[in-house]
Every structure is written in C-alpha cells, then in structure tokens.
Coordinates of C-alpha atoms and ligand atoms in Angstrom, one line a residue:
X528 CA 60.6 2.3 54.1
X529 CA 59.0 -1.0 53.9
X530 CA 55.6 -0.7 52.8
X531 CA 52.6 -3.1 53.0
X532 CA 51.7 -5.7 50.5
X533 CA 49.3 -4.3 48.0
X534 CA 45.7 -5.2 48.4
X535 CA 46.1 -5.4 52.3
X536 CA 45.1 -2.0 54.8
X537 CA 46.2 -1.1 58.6
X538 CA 43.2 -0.1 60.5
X539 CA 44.0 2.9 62.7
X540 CA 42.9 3.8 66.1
X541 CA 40.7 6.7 64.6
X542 CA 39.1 4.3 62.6
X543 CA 38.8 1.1 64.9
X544 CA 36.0 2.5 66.7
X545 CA 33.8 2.2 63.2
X546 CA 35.0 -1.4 62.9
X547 CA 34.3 -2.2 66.6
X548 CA 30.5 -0.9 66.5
X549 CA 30.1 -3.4 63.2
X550 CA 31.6 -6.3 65.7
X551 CA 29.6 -5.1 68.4
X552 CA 25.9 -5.4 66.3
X553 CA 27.2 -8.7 64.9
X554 CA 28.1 -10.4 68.0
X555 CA 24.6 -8.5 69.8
X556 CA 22.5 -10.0 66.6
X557 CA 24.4 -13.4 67.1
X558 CA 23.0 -13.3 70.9
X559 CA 19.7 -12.6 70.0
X560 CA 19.4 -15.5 67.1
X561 CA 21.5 -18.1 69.2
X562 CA 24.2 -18.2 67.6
X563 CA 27.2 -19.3 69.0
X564 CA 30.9 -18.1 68.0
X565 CA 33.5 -20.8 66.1
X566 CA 36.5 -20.1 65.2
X567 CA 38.5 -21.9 62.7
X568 CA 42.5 -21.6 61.6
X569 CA 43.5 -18.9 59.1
X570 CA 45.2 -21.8 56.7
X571 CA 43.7 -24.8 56.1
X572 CA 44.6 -27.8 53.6
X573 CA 43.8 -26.8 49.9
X574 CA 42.0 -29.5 49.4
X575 CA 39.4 -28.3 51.8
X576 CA 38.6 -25.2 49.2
X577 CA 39.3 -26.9 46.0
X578 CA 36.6 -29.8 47.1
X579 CA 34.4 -27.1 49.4
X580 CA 34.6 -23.9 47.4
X581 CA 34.7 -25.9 44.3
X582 CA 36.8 -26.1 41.6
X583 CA 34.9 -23.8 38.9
X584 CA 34.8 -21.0 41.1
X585 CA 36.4 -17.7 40.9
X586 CA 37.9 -18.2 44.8
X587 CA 39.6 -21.8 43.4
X588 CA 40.7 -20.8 39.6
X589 CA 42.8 -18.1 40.2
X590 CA 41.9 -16.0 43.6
X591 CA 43.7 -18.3 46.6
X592 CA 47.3 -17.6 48.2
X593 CA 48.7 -21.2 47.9
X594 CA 51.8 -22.4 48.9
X595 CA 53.6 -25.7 50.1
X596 CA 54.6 -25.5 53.7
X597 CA 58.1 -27.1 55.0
X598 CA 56.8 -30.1 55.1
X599 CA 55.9 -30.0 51.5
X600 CA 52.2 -30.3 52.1
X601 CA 50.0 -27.6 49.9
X602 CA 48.4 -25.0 52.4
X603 CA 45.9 -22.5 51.7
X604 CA 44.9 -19.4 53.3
X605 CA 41.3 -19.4 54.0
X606 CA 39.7 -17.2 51.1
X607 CA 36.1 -17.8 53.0
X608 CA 34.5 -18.9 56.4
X609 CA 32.1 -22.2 55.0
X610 CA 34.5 -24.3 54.4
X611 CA 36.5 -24.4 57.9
X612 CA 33.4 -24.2 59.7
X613 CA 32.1 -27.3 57.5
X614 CA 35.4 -29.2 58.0
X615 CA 35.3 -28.4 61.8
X616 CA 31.5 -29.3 62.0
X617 CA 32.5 -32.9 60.8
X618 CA 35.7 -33.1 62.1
X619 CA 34.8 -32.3 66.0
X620 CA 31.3 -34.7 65.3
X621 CA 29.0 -32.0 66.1
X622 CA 26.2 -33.6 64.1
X623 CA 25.6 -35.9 66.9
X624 CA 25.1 -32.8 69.1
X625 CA 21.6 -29.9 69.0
X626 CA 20.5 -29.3 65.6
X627 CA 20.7 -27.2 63.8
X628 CA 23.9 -26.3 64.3
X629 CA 24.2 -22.6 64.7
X630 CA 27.3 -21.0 64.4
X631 CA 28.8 -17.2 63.9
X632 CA 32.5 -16.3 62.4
X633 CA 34.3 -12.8 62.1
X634 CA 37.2 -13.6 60.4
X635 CA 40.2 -12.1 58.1
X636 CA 39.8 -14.2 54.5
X637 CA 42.6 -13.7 51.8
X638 CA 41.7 -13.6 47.9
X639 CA 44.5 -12.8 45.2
X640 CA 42.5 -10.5 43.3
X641 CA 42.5 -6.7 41.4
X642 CA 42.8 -4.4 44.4
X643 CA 40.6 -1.3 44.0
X644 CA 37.7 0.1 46.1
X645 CA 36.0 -2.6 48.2
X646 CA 38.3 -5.1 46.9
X647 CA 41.0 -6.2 48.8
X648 CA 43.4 -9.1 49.2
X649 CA 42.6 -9.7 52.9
X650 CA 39.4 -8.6 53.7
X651 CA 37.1 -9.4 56.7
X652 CA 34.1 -10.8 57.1
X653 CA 31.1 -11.4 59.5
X654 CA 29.2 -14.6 58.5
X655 CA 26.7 -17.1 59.9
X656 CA 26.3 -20.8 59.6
X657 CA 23.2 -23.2 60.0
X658 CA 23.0 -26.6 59.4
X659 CA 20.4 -29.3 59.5
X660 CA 18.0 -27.8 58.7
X661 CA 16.0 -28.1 55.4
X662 CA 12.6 -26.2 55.7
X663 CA 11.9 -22.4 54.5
X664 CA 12.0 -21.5 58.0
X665 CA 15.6 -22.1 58.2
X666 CA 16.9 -19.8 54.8
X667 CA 14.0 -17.3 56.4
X668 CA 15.5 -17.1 59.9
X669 CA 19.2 -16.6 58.2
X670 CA 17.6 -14.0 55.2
X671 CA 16.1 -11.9 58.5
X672 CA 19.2 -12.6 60.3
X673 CA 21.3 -10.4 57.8
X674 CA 18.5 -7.9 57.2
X675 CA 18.3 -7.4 61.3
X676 CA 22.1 -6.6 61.1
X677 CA 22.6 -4.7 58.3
X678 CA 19.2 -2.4 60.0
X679 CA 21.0 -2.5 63.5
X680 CA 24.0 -0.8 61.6
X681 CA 21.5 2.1 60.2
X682 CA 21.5 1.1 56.7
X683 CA 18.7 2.2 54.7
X684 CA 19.6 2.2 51.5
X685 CA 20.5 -1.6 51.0
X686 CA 18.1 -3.4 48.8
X687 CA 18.1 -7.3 49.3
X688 CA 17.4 -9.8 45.8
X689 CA 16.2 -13.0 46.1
X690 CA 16.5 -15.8 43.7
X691 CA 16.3 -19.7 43.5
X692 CA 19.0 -21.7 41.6
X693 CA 17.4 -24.9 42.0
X694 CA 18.9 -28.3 42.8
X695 CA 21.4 -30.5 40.9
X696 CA 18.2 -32.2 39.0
X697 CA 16.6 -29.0 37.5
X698 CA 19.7 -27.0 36.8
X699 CA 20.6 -30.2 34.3
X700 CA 17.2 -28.6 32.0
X701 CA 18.7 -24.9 32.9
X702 CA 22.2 -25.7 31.9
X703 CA 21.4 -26.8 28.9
X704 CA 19.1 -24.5 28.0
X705 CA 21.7 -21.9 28.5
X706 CA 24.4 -23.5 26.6
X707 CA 21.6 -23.5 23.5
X708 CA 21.4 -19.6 24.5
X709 CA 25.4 -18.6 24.9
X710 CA 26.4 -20.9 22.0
X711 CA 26.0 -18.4 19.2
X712 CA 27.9 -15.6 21.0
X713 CA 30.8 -17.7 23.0
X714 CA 33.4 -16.2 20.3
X715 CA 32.8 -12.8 21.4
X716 CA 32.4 -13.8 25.3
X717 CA 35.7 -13.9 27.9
X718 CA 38.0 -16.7 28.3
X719 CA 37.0 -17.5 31.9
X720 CA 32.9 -17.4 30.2
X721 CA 34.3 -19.7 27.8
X722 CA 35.7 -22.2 30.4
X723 CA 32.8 -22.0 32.4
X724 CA 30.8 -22.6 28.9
X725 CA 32.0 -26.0 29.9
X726 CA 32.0 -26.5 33.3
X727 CA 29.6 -24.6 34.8
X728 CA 27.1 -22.3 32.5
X729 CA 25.7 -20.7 35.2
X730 CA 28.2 -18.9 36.7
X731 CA 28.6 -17.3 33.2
X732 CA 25.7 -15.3 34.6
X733 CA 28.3 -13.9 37.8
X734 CA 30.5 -12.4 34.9
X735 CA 32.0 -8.7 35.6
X736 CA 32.8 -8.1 32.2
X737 CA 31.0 -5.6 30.4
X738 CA 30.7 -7.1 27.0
X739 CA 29.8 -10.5 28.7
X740 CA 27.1 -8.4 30.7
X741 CA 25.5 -7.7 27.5
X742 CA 24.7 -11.2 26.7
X743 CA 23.7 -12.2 30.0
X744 CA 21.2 -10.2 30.2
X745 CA 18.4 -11.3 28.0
X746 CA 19.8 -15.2 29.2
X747 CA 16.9 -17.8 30.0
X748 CA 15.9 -17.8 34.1
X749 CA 16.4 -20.9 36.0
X750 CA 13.0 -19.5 38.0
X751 CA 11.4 -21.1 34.5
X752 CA 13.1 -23.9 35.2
X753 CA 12.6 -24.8 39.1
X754 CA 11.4 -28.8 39.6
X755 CA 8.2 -28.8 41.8
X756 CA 10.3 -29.0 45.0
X757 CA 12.3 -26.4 44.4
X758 CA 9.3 -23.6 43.6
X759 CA 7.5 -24.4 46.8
X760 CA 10.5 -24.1 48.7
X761 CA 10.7 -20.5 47.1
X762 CA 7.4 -19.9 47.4
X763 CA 7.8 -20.6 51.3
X764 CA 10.8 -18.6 51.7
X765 CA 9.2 -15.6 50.0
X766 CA 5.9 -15.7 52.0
X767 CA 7.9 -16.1 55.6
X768 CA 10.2 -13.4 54.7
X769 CA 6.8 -11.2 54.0
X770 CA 5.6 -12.5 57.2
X771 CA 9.1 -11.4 59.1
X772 CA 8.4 -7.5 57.3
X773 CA 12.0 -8.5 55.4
X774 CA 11.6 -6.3 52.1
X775 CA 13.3 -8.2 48.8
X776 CA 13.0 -8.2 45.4
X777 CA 13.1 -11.6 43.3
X778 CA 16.2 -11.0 41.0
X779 CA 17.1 -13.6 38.6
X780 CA 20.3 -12.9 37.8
X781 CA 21.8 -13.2 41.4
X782 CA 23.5 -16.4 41.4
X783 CA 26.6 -16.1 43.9
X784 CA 30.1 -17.1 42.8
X785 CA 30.6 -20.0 44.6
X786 CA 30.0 -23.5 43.4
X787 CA 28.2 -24.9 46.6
X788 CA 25.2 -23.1 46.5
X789 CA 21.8 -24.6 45.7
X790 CA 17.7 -23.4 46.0
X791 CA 17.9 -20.2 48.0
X792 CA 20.6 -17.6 47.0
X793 CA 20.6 -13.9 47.8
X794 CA 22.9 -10.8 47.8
X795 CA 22.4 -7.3 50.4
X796 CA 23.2 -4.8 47.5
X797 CA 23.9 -0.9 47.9
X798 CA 24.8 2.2 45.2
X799 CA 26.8 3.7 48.2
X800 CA 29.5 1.2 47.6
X801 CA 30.1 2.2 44.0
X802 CA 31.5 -1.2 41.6
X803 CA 31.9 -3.4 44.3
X804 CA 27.7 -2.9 45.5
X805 CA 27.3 -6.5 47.1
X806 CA 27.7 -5.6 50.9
X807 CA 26.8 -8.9 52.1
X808 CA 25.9 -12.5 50.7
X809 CA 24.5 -15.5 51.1
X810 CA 21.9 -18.8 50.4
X811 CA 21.5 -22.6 50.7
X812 CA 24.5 -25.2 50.6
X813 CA 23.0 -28.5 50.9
X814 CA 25.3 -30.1 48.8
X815 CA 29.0 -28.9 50.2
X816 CA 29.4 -31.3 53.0
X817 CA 28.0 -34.4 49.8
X818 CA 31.4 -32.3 47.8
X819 CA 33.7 -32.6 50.6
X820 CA 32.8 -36.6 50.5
X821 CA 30.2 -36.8 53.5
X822 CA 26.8 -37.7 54.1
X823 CA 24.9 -34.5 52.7
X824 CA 23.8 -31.8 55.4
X825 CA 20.8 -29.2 54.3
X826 CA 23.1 -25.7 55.1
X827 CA 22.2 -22.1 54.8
X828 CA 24.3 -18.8 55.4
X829 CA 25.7 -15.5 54.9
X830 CA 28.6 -13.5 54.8
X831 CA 29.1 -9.9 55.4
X832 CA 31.9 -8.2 53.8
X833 CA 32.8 -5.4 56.8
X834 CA 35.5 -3.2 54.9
X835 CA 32.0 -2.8 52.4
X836 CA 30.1 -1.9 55.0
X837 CA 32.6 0.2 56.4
X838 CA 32.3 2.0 52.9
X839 CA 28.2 2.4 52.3
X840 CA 27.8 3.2 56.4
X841 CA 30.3 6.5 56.0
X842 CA 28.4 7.0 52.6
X843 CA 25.1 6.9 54.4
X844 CA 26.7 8.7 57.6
X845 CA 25.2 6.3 59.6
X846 CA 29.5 5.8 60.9
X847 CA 29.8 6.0 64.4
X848 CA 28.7 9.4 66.0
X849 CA 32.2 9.8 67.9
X850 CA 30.5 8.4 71.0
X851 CA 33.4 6.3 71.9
X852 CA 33.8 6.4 75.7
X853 CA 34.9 9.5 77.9
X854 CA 38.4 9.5 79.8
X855 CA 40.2 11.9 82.4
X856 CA 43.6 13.3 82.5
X857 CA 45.5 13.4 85.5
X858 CA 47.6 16.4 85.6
X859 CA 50.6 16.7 88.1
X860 CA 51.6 20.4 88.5
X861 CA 54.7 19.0 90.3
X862 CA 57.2 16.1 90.7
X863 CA 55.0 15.3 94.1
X864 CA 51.3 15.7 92.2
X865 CA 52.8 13.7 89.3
X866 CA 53.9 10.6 90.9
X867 CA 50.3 11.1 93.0
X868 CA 48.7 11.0 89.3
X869 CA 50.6 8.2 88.6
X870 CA 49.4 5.9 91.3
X871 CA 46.0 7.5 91.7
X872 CA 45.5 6.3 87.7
X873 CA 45.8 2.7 88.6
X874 CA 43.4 3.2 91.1
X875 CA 40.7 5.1 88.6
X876 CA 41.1 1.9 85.9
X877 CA 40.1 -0.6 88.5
X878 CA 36.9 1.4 88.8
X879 CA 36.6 1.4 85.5
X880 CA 37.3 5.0 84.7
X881 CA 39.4 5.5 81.5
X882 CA 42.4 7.5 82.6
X883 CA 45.8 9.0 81.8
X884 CA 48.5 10.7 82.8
X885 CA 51.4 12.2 82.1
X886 CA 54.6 9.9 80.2
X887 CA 56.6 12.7 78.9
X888 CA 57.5 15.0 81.6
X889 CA 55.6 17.5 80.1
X890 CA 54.4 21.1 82.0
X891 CA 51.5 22.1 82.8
X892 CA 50.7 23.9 79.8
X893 CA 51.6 21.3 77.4
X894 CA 49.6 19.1 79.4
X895 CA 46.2 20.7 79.3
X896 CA 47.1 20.6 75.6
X897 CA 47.8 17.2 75.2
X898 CA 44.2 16.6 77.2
X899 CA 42.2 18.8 75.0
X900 CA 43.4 17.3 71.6
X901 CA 42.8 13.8 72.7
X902 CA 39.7 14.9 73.7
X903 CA 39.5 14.3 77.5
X904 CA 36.2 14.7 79.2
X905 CA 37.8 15.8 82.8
X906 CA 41.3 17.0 83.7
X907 CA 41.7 16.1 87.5
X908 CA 44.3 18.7 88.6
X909 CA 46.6 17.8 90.9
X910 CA 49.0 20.4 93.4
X911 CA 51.0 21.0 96.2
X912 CA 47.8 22.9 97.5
X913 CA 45.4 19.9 96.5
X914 CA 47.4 17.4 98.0
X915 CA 48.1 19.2 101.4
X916 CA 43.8 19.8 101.3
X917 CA 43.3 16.0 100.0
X918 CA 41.5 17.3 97.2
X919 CA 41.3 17.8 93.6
X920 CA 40.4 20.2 91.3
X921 CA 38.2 18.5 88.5
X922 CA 38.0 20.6 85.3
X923 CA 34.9 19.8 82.9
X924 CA 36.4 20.4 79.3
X925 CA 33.2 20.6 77.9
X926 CA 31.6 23.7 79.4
X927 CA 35.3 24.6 81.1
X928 CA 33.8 25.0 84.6
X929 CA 36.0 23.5 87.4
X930 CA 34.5 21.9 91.4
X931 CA 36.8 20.8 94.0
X932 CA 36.3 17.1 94.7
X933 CA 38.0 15.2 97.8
X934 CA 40.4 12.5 96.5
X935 CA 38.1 9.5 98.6
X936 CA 35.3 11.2 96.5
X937 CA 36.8 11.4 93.2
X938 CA 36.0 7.7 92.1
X939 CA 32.6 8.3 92.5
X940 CA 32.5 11.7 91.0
X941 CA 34.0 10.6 88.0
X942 CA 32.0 7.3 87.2
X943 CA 29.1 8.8 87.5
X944 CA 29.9 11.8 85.1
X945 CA 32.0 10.1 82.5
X946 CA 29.5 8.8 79.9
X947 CA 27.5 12.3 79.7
Ligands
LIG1022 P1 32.1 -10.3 44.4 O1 31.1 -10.8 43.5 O2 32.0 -8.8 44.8 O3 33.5 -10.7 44.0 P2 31.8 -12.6 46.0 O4 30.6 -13.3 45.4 O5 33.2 -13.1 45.6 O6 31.8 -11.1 45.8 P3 31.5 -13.8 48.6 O7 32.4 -14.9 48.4 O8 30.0 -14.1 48.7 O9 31.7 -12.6 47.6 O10 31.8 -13.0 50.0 C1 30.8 -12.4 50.8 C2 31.1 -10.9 50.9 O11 32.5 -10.6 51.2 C3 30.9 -10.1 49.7 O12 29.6 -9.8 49.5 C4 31.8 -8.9 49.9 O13 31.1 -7.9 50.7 C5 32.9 -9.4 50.6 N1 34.1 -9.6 49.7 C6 34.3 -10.7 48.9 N2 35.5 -10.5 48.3 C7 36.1 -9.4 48.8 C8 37.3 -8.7 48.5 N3 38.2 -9.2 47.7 N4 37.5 -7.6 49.2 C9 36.6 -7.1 50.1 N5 35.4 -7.7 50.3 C10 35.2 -8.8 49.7
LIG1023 MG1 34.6 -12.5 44.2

C-alpha cells in the first residue's frame, strides 16, 4: 500500500466539519474587520523567502521544500502566507489603491521539519495582512482581530503575550548587549545558537532546546532597550488593546521566528496544545517589503495555525457539537418507488434539502439501516400504496413517529423541519 509522506495528514469527512466551522469564523471575522480574501500560488521563486522570510530564520536555514523545476529555475513551496501576499501587493501595484491594504489568506504552507504533535510538514493556516499603516491603531485592530477569532471559536483558555522588539536602530544596543551576555556560555549552547551568535542574537532567545532554554532565561530585555519611538508605540498599543477589553500579558521573551518582524510582536499561547502551545502568531513587519528591495511599507499581521487549533478546541471541547446539517433518505420499497426516489431527490436538492437515496439496490431493511447509521433526520418512504395515493410516508428518526405527507407538499414539509 502506498502510504502518505510523513509529516502530511488526510482530513476525513468525520472530521471536515471541525475544520469547516474554523473556516467559517475566519472568513465571518474577515467580513466583519473588512478584510478581503487573496490568494496567492502554492510555489513561489525561492528568492521571495530567502529575501522575505530572511535568511537567519528557521523557515530559510533548513525548513523549506526546495527544488529546481524543468526549467532549471529554483522553486520553493510557500512555507508561510507574508511573503506571497507581499510579492503580489507590489507586483499587482495595489499601493496606489485604498490604504491600508487589508487582506485575509487560508492557505496550506509546507515546512521540512520534525513531525510530532502540532507539527507537521504541510500544515494550514488562517492569516491576516495590513499594510500602510503605521499608528498603534493598526497592530491594535490586528491584536483584537485574532483575539475576536480565537473567542468566536470558544477558546478560553488561550493567553495572548505581548512584547516589543524594537526597530533596526535600538536592537543595534540590544544585540550587543546580548552577545556581552551569551559570550561566556556559547560552548555549551547549540550549533544553530552559535550561528545565530553571529547573525542574529536575538533569535537565540526562539531556541527550543532545553539546555539553551536555561541560558535564555535570565538574558537582558530588549523592553530596557526600546529608543523613544519604539516605547510610545508600545505604550499605545497596550493602552488601545485595554481599551478594546483584549486581555495580554507583556512577555519578553516572545520574539517570533522570523526575521521580518519589528516593534510589535505577539503569540496566542495555550497548555491544551501540549509542546507545540503557540496556536496563533503574529506582529509588525515594517521592514519586509525594504528586504525584498522596495520602498518600505509599515505592515502588521497574524497567522493562525488551524491543525493547532484543531488540537486545543477538542482539548477544550469547544469542537463542533455534531450540528452539521440534517438530511432525508428516500426509500423505494420497489423497483417503481425507487426510480420515483430517484427523480424526486433531484427535485428535494434544488430546494435545498440534503437528500439521498438508494445506489446499491439494497432492501428495505438494509435501507432503513443505512439511514439510521448515517444519521438521517427523515426517511421519506416510498410504495406502491404511496404512489397510487400521491403521498408519502415521512418517518421522524428522532422520536420514530411517522405522518403521511402529499408528494406536492413534501418540499415544504421537509424544509421547514430539517434544521430542528
Ligand atoms: P513554532 O515556534 O511553533 O515553530 P513558528 O514561529 O515557526 O512556530 P509561525 O511561522 O509564526 O510559527 O506560524 C504561525 C502559526 O502556524 C504557528 O503559531 C503555528 O500555530 C502554526 N505552525 C507553524 N509551523 C507549523 C508546523 N510545522 N505544523 C503545524 N503548525 C505550524
Ligand atoms: Mg517554526
């Protein structure tokens, strides 16, 4: 049997109703923020994430399913949403258009890494986009944005952290300031800490090693280091998202794994998830579209990973309550009834009522049984005593009683039933 690749799952009917209520809330919360849907392609040129994503970062070292195409031209499949929705900002000129620029994604991304709970190499995500604009308002809006979703999903028990990073000018102080702190214990620190020793201290902080956990704990803050700017910007962000009732708590070791991020950053966090806790993420770009050689945009996002969410919502129980639509089952007692059934289910779906019938030649018995285990809300019973009457019979299956319904009638009968 040929198997699937490791790190990758099927979704299964039984399950697809858990993953279509997540859609559902993120498309309803994209409505009621204005956001508008883009969607960008599933491979994109590597450069795009080696210039976007950055090159110290996790995604770029060693997480992204590269490979030359025919044409010899090196093609990556996208391991995030920013980039592609940058690229395709610039590319089809909306920056000449309304701003900000407000745009919503629910995409499959692809990241070569470990595969264990919560950690997959294609995963999905539900993420939002703004760009233009600058101001507290704007990280505010998108902080309140995620907290409304993960709240429309019935979370309770996600806690969000909030912390600044700064910009490129304060993180010089920070950067060096940590390097004075790591120094002494780089020897005992991970090869990837040691790299990023040089590159890029900070994200010696995002470290999922234990023993390099131990260091970074007691590490200076870049919150002691924030330029004047900066702190009011934080200051603002904190006292709009008290306004907005969003509940945080300022943590500064949360500083995201990607290279693009500056100011604002914060992480939706639950215990329900186990190891893999961070259920959704986000902050403030404004320097990616300056990386990916343009004029510099102010940007601020998040993303939501959903097979996460999947886990903490069935931890929580706040899954789906089975209340996935009602359907009938038409049920031919003979060949007459059944070909009846057959044309009288066309007739049902254009009004909108789920329906099926039978496929299998199967009797009557084996009938009602199919009905019952896939749940049917009404078996419309059709026979040569029915059809001579122009009736049915229309059994209830949850409290078993059974009415007699003319066939003109049974369209209305039915849609007005089939939700209760
Ligand atoms: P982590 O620190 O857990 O590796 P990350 O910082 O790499 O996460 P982001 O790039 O910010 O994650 O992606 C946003 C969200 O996407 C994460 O918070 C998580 O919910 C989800 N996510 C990221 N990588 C994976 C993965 N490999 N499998 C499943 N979900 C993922
Ligand atoms: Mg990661």
């Amino acid at each position: 049997m040929i198997v699937r690749p490791k790190g990758t799952k099927d979704v299964l009917p039984a399950e697809a109703g858990l993953w279509q209520q997540i859609e559902a809330a993120a498309r309803q919360m994209a409505e009621e923020y204005a956001f508008g849907e883009i969607r960008t392609p599933v491979f994109e040129y590597t450069e795009l994430f080696s210039r976007g994503v950055g090159e110290t970062s996790d995604i770029v070292n060693k997480e992204m399913y590269t490979f030359l195409d025919k044409g010899n031209r090196s093609i990556t499949l996208r391991p995030e949403g920013t980039a592609g929705v940058a690229r395709a900002f610039l590319e089809n000129g909306l920056m000449g258009g309304a701003m900000p620029f407000k745009a919503y994604y629910l995409i499959s991304a692809f990241r070569y890494e470990r595969p264990q709970a919560g950690r997959l190499r294609e995963f999905h995500q539900f993420g939002a986009e703004l760009y233009g604009a600058a101001e507290p308002f704007a990280d505010a809006e998108i902080i309140s944005y995620a907290d409304g979703f993960l709240k429309r999903l019935g979370l309770k028990k996600v806690s969000l952290l909030i912390n600044s990073i700064g910009c490129k000018e304060c993180r010089k102080k920070y950067h060096e300031a940590l390097k004075e702190y790591f120094r002494p214990h780089l020897d005992e620190m991970c090869g990837d800490c040691r790299t990023r020793f040089e590159k890029n201290p900070m994200r010696i902080l995002d470290c999922k090693e234990e023993n390099c956990k131990k260091y970074t704990a007691c590490a200076p803050k870049m919150l002691d280091y924030l330029c004047d700017d900066c702190r009011a910007h934080f200051e603002s962000v904190k006292s709009l998202l008290t306004a907005a009732g969003v509940q945080y708590t300022v943590d500064p070791s949360i500083v995201r794994g990607l290279d693009y991020y500056s100011r604002t950053v914060f992480e939706f966090t639950s215990d329900a998830a186990g190891a893999q806790g961070t259920v959704l993420g986000g902050g403030r770009y404004d320097t990616l579209l300056e990386q990916m050689g343009e004029k510099p945009v102010p940007a601020v996002g998040f993303a939501a990973g959903i097979e996460r969410l999947i886990m903490v919502m069935t931890a929580e129980n706040a899954a789906f309550g089975g209340k996935r639509r009602g359907k009938c089952y038409l049920l031919g007692m003979d060949e007459t009834s059944r070909k009846t059934a057959f044309t009288l289910a066309q007739k049902l779906r254009g009004a909108g009522i789920p329906c099926e019938t039978d496929l299998m030649n199967r009797s009557v018995k084996a009938q009602f049984k199919y009905a019952d285990k896939s749940e049917a809300r009404f078996v419309v019973v059709l026979g040569e005593r029915e059809l001579a009457e122009g009736t049915a019979q229309v059994k209830d299956m949850k409290n078993s009683s059974a009415e007699s319904v003319k066939l003109e009638e049974l369209c209305q009968y039915l849609s007005g039933r089939i939700d209760l």
